[in-house]
Short mmCIF file of C-alpha atoms in Angstrom, two decimals:
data_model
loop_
_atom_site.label_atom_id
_atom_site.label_comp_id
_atom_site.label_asym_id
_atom_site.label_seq_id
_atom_site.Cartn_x
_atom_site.Cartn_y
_atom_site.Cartn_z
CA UNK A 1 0.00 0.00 0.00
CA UNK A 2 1.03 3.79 -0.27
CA UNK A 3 0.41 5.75 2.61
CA UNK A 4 0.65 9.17 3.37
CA UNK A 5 1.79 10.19 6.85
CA UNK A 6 1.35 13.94 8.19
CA UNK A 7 3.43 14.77 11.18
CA UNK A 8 5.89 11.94 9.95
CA UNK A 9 9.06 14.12 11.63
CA UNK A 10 7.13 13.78 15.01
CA UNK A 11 7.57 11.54 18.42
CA UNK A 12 4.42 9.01 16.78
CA UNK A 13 5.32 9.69 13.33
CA UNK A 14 9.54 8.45 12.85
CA UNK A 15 8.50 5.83 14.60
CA UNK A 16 4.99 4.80 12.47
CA UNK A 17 7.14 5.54 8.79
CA UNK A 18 10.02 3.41 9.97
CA UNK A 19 7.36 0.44 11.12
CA UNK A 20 5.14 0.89 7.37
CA UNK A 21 8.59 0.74 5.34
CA UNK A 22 9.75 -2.30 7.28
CA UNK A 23 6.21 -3.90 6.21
CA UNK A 24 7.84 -2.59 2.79
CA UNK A 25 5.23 0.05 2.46
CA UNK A 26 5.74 3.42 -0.16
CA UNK A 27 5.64 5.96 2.38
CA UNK A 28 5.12 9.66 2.35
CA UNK A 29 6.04 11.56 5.43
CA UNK A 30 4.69 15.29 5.30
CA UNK A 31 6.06 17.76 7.04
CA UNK A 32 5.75 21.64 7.71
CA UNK A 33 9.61 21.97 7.39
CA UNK A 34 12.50 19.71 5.57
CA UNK A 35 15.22 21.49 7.74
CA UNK A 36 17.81 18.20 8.89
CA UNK A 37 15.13 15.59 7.92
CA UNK A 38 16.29 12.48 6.64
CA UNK A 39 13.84 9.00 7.01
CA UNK A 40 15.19 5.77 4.70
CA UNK A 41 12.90 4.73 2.68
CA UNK A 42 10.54 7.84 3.11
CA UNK A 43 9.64 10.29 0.32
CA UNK A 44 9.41 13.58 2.39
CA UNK A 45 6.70 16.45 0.90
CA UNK A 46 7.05 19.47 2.41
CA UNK A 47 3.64 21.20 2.49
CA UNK A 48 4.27 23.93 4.65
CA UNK A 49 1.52 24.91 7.66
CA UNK A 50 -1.07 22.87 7.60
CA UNK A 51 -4.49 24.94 7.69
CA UNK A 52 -7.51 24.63 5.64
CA UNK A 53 -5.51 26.24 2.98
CA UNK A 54 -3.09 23.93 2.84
CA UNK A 55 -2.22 22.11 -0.68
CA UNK A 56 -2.19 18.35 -0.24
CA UNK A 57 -2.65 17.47 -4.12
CA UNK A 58 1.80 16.49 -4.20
CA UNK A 59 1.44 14.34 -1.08
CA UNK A 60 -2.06 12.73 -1.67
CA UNK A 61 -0.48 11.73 -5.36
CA UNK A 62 -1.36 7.18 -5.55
CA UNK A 63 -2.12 7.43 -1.76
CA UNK A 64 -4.00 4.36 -0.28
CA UNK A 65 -4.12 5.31 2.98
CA UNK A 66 -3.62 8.72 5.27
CA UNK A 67 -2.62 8.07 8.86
CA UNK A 68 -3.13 11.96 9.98
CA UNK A 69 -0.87 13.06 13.27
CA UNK A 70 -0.29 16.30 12.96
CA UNK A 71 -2.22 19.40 14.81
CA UNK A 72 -1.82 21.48 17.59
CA UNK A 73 -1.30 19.98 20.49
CA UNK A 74 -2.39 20.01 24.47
CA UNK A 75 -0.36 22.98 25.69
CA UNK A 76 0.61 22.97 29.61
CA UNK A 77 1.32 26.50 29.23
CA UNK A 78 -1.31 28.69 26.83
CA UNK A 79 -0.54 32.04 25.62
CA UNK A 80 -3.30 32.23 23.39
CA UNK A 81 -6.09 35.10 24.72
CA UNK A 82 -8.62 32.20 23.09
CA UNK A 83 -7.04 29.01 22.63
CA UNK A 84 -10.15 27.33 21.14
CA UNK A 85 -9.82 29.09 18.00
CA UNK A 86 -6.26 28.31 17.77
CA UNK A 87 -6.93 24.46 18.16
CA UNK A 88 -9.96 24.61 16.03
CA UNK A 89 -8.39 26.22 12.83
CA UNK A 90 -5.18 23.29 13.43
CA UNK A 91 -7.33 20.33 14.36
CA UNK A 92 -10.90 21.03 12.92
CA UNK A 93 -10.90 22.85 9.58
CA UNK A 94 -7.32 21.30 8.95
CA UNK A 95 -8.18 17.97 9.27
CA UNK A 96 -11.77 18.37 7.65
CA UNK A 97 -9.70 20.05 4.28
CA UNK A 98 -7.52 17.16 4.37
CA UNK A 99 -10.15 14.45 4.33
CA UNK A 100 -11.90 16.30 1.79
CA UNK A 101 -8.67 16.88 -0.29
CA UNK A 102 -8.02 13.00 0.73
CA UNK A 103 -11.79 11.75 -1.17
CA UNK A 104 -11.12 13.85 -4.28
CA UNK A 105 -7.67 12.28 -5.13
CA UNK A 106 -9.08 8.85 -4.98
CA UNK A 107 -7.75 8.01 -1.26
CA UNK A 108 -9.44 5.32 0.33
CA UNK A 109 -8.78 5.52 3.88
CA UNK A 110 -7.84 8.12 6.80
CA UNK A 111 -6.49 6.94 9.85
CA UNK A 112 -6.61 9.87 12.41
CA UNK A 113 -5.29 10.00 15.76
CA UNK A 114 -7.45 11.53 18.46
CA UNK A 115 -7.33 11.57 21.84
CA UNK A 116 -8.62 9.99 25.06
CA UNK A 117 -9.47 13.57 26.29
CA UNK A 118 -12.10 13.13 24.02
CA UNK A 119 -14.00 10.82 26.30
CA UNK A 120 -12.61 13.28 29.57
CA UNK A 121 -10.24 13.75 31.94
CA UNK A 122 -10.47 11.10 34.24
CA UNK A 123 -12.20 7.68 35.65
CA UNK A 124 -14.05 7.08 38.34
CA UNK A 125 -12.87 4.13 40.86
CA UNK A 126 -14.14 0.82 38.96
CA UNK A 127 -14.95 2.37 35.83
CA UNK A 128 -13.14 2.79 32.48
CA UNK A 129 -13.80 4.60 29.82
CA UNK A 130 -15.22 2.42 26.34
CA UNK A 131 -16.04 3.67 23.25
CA UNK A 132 -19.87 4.19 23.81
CA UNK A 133 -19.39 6.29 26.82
CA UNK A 134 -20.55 10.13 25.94
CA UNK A 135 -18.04 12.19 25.10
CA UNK A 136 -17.23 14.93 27.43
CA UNK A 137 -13.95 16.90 26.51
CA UNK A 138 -12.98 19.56 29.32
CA UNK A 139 -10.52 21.53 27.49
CA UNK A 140 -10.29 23.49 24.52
CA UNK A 141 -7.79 20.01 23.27
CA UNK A 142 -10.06 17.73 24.03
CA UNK A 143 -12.86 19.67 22.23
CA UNK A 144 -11.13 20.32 18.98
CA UNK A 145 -9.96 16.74 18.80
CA UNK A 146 -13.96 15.53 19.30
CA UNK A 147 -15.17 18.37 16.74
CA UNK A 148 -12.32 16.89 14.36
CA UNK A 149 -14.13 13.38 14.74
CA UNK A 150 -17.42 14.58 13.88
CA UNK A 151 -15.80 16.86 10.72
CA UNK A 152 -14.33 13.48 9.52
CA UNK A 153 -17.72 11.25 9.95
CA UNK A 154 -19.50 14.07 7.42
CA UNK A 155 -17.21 13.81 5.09
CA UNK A 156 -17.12 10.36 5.40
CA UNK A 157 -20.84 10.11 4.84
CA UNK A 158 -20.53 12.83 2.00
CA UNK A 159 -17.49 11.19 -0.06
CA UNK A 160 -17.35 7.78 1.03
CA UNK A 161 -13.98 7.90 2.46
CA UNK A 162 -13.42 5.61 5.06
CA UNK A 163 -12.31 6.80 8.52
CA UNK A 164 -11.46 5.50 11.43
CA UNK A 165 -10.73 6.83 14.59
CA UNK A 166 -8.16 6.09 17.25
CA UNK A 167 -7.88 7.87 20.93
CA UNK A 168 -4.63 6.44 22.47
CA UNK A 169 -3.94 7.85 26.48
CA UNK A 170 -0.55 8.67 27.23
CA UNK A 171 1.74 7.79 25.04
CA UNK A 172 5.24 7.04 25.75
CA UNK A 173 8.98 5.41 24.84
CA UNK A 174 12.37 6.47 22.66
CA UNK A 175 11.69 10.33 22.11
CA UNK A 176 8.37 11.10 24.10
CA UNK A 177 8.99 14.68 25.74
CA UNK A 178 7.04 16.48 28.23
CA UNK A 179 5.68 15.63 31.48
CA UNK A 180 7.29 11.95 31.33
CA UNK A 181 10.46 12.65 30.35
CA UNK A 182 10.65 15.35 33.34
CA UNK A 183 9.86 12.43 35.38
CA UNK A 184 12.63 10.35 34.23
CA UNK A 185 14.65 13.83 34.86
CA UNK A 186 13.36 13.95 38.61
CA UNK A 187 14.06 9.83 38.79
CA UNK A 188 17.34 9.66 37.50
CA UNK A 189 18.62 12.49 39.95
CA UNK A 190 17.03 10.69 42.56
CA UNK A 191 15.23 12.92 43.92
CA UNK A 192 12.77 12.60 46.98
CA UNK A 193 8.76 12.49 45.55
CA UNK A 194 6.23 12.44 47.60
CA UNK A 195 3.84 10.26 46.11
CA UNK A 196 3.77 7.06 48.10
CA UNK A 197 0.22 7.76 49.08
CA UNK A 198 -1.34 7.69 45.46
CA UNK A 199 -3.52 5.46 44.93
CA UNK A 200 -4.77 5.71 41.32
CA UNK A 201 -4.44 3.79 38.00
CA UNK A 202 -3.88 5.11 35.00
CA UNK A 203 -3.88 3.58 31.14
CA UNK A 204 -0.86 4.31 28.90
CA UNK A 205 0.02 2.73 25.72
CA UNK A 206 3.82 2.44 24.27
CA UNK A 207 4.54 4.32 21.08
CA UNK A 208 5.43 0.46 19.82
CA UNK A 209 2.34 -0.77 20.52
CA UNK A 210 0.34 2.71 19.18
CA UNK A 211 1.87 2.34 15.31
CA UNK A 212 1.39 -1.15 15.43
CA UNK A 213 -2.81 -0.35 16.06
CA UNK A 214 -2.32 2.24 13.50
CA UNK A 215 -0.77 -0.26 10.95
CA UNK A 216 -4.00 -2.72 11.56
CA UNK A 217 -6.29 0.10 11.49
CA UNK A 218 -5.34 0.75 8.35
CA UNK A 219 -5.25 -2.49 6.29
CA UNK A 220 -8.28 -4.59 8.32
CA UNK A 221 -11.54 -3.91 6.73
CA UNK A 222 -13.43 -4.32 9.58
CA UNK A 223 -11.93 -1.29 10.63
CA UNK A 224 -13.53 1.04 8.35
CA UNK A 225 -15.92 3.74 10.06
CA UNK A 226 -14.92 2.86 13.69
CA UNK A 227 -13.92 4.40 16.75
CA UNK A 228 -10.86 2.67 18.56
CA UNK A 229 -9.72 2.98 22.45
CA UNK A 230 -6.49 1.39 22.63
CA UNK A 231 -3.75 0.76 25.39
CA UNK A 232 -0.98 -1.32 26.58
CA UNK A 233 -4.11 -3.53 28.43
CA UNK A 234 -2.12 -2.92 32.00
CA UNK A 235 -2.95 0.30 34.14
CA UNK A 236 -0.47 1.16 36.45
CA UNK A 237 -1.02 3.63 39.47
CA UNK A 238 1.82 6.45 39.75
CA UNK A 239 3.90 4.97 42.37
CA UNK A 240 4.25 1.60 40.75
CA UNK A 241 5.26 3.64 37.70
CA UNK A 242 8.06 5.59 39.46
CA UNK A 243 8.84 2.42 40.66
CA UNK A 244 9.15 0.76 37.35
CA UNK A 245 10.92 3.38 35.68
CA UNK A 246 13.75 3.76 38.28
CA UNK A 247 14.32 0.10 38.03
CA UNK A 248 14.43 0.73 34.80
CA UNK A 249 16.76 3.59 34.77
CA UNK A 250 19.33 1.28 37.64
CA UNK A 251 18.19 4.09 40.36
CA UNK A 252 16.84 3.93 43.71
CA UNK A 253 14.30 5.97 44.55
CA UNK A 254 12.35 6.81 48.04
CA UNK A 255 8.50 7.74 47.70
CA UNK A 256 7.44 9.50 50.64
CA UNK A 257 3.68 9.47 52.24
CA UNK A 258 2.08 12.53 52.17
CA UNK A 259 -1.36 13.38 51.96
CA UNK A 260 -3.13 13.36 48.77
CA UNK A 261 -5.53 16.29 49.53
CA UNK A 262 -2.19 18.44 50.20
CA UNK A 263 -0.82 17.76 47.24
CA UNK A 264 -4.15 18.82 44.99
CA UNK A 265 -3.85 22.14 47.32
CA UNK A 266 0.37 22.34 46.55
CA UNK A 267 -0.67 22.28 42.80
CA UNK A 268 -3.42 24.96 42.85
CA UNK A 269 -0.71 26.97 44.87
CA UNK A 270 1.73 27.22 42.53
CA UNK A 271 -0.50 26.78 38.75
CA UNK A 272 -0.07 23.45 38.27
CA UNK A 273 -2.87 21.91 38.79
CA UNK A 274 -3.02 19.87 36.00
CA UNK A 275 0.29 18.06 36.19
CA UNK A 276 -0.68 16.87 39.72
CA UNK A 277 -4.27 15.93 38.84
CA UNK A 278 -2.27 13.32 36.55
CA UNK A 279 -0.05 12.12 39.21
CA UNK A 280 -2.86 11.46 41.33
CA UNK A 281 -5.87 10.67 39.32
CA UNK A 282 -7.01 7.79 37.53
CA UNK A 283 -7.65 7.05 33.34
CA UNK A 284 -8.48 3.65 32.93
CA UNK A 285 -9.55 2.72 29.26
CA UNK A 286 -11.08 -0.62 27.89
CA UNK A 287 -9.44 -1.57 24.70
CA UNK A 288 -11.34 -5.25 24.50
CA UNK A 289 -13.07 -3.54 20.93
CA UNK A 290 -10.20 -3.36 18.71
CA UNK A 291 -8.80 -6.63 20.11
CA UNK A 292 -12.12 -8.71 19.69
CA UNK A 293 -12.90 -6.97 16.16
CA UNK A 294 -9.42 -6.33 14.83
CA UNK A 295 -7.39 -9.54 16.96
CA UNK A 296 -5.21 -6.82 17.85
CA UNK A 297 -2.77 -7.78 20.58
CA UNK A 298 0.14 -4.73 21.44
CA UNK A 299 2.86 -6.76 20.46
CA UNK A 300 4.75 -5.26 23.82
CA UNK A 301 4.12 -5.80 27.69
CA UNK A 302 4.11 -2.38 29.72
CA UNK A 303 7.14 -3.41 31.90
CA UNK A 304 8.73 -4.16 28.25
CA UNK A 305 7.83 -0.27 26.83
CA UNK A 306 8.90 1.32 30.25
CA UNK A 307 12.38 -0.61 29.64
CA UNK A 308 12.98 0.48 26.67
CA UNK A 309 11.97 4.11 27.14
CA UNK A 310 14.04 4.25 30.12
CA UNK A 311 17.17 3.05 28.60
CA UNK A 312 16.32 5.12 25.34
CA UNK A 313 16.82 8.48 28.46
CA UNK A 314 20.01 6.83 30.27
CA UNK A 315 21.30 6.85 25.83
CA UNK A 316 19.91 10.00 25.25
CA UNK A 317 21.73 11.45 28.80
CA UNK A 318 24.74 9.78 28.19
CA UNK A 319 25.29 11.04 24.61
CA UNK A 320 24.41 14.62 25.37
CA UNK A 321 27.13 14.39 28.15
CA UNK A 322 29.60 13.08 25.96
CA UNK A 323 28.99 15.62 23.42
CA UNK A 324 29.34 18.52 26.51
CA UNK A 325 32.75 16.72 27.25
#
């Protein structure tokens, strides 16, 4: 098959073009900027932003298949006076031009990659969120990534395009930024945390496992027109995680009681709010769909992705000191 990827110089994206052109796929990777890229195997298409302006007639060119990454991302810190319309015109009307752009040039399928925010923010005790729960995005994110689902189910109807739809939690492994790799920061220094009074669970899926959904998702027919909650199928609470991930790293690491309460208060105190509401809350997800309809299995354990991604940082640590020598 030929498939287009947008966002293919991203964290998901090297990873999903290197996967397709191993399954000895024609891949193109598009990209806002060609500045350093290099993928083997991978025709890059530079196409500049990516709006509802944008010209996708050069990438779409004897494309099967569009697995669609790109947008704007959930931002920790906005400067945006009304970040809605930012994520709308990036996520919405960008991703509704593409489908539309996708149907006229004789694509077949788009692949696009939500999110779990989507469904919310977090999970009761004993419940997880499925794919027939109401939606209920909380944040201007969440919402553009919903209103980009609906966008692509019109023109699906409209053009008969076929589109499915994945919302992946966390992800994480080799390159994943952010609030997890400031935690392998905090682990690796071995710092204090105190977080040994969590008790939460929370879904996650490897970037391994995510591209290998994507690749089924966009070959199984059965696929076509669905919605798709997947994970790594083991939810860890934060403390086991820090746990993990020191092992991981060859650290030590002390996890202090404290009381959870205080800790919501510390993170109102000082505007962070968020970052502690997903240290301490829980988002559980129940992928059983797209393994009973699609006999997807992630093709990694949990303990095997946190492995990996920690010894991806110790590499990543260890060259950047070397190169500072």
């Amino acid at each position: 098959m030929n498939f287009l990827v947008t966002g293919a110089n991203g964290f998901v994206g090297r990873t999903l073009c290197a996967v397709l052109v191993a399954d000895g796929h024609l891949v193109h990777g598009a990209v806002r900027r060609t500045d350093g890229i290099m993928f083997s195997g991978v025709s890059i298409v530079n196409i500049g932003e990516i709006n509802n302006q944008t010209d996708w007639t050069a990438a779409l060119e004897e494309v099967d298949c569009v697995i669609h990454l790109a947008g704007r991302v959930h931002v920790m810190h906005e400067i945006s006076t009304d970040p809605l319309v930012e994520f709308r015109q990036a996520n919405v009307m960008s991703t509704e031009h593409l489908a539309r752009s996708a149907a006229a040039l004789g694509v077949r399928r788009l692949v696009y990659v939500s999110s779990i925010k989507v469904n919310g923010e977090e999970t009761e005790s004993g419940h997880s969120y499925n794919e027939l729960d109401v939606a209920a995005p909380k944040d201007p994110y969440g919402v553009s990534k919903w209103e980009a689902e609906q966008a692509l189910h019109r023109v699906a109807k409209e053009t008969g395009l076929e589109v499915v739809i994945v919302r992946p939690p966390l992800v994480y492994g080799a390159g994943v930024k952010g609030n997890f790799v400031r935690m392998l920061k905090l682990l690796s220094r071995g710092f204090p945390l105190p977080l040994a009074s969590v008790n939460n669970l929370r879904s996650m899926i490897y970037v391994e496992n995510l591209v290998d959904a994507l690749r089924v998702c966009a070959i199984h027919p059965a696929a076509a027109g669905k919605t798709y909650l997947i994970g790594d199928g083991e939810d860890i609470s934060t403390p086991n995680l820090m746990r993990r991930l020191a092992q991981g790293l060859g650290k030590s690491i002390l996890l202090l009681p404290f009381p959870v309460l205080l800790l919501k208060l510390a993170g109102m105190l000082l505007g962070k709010s968020e970052e502690i509401s997903r240290l301490i809350g829980s988002l559980q997800i129940d992928s059983r769909k797209i393994r009973h309809e699609l006999s997807w299995q992630p093709p990694y354990t949990l303990q095997q992705g946190l492995q990996a991604t920690a010894e991806w940082y110790q590499h990543a640590i260890a060259s950047t000191d070397k190169n500072r020598a």
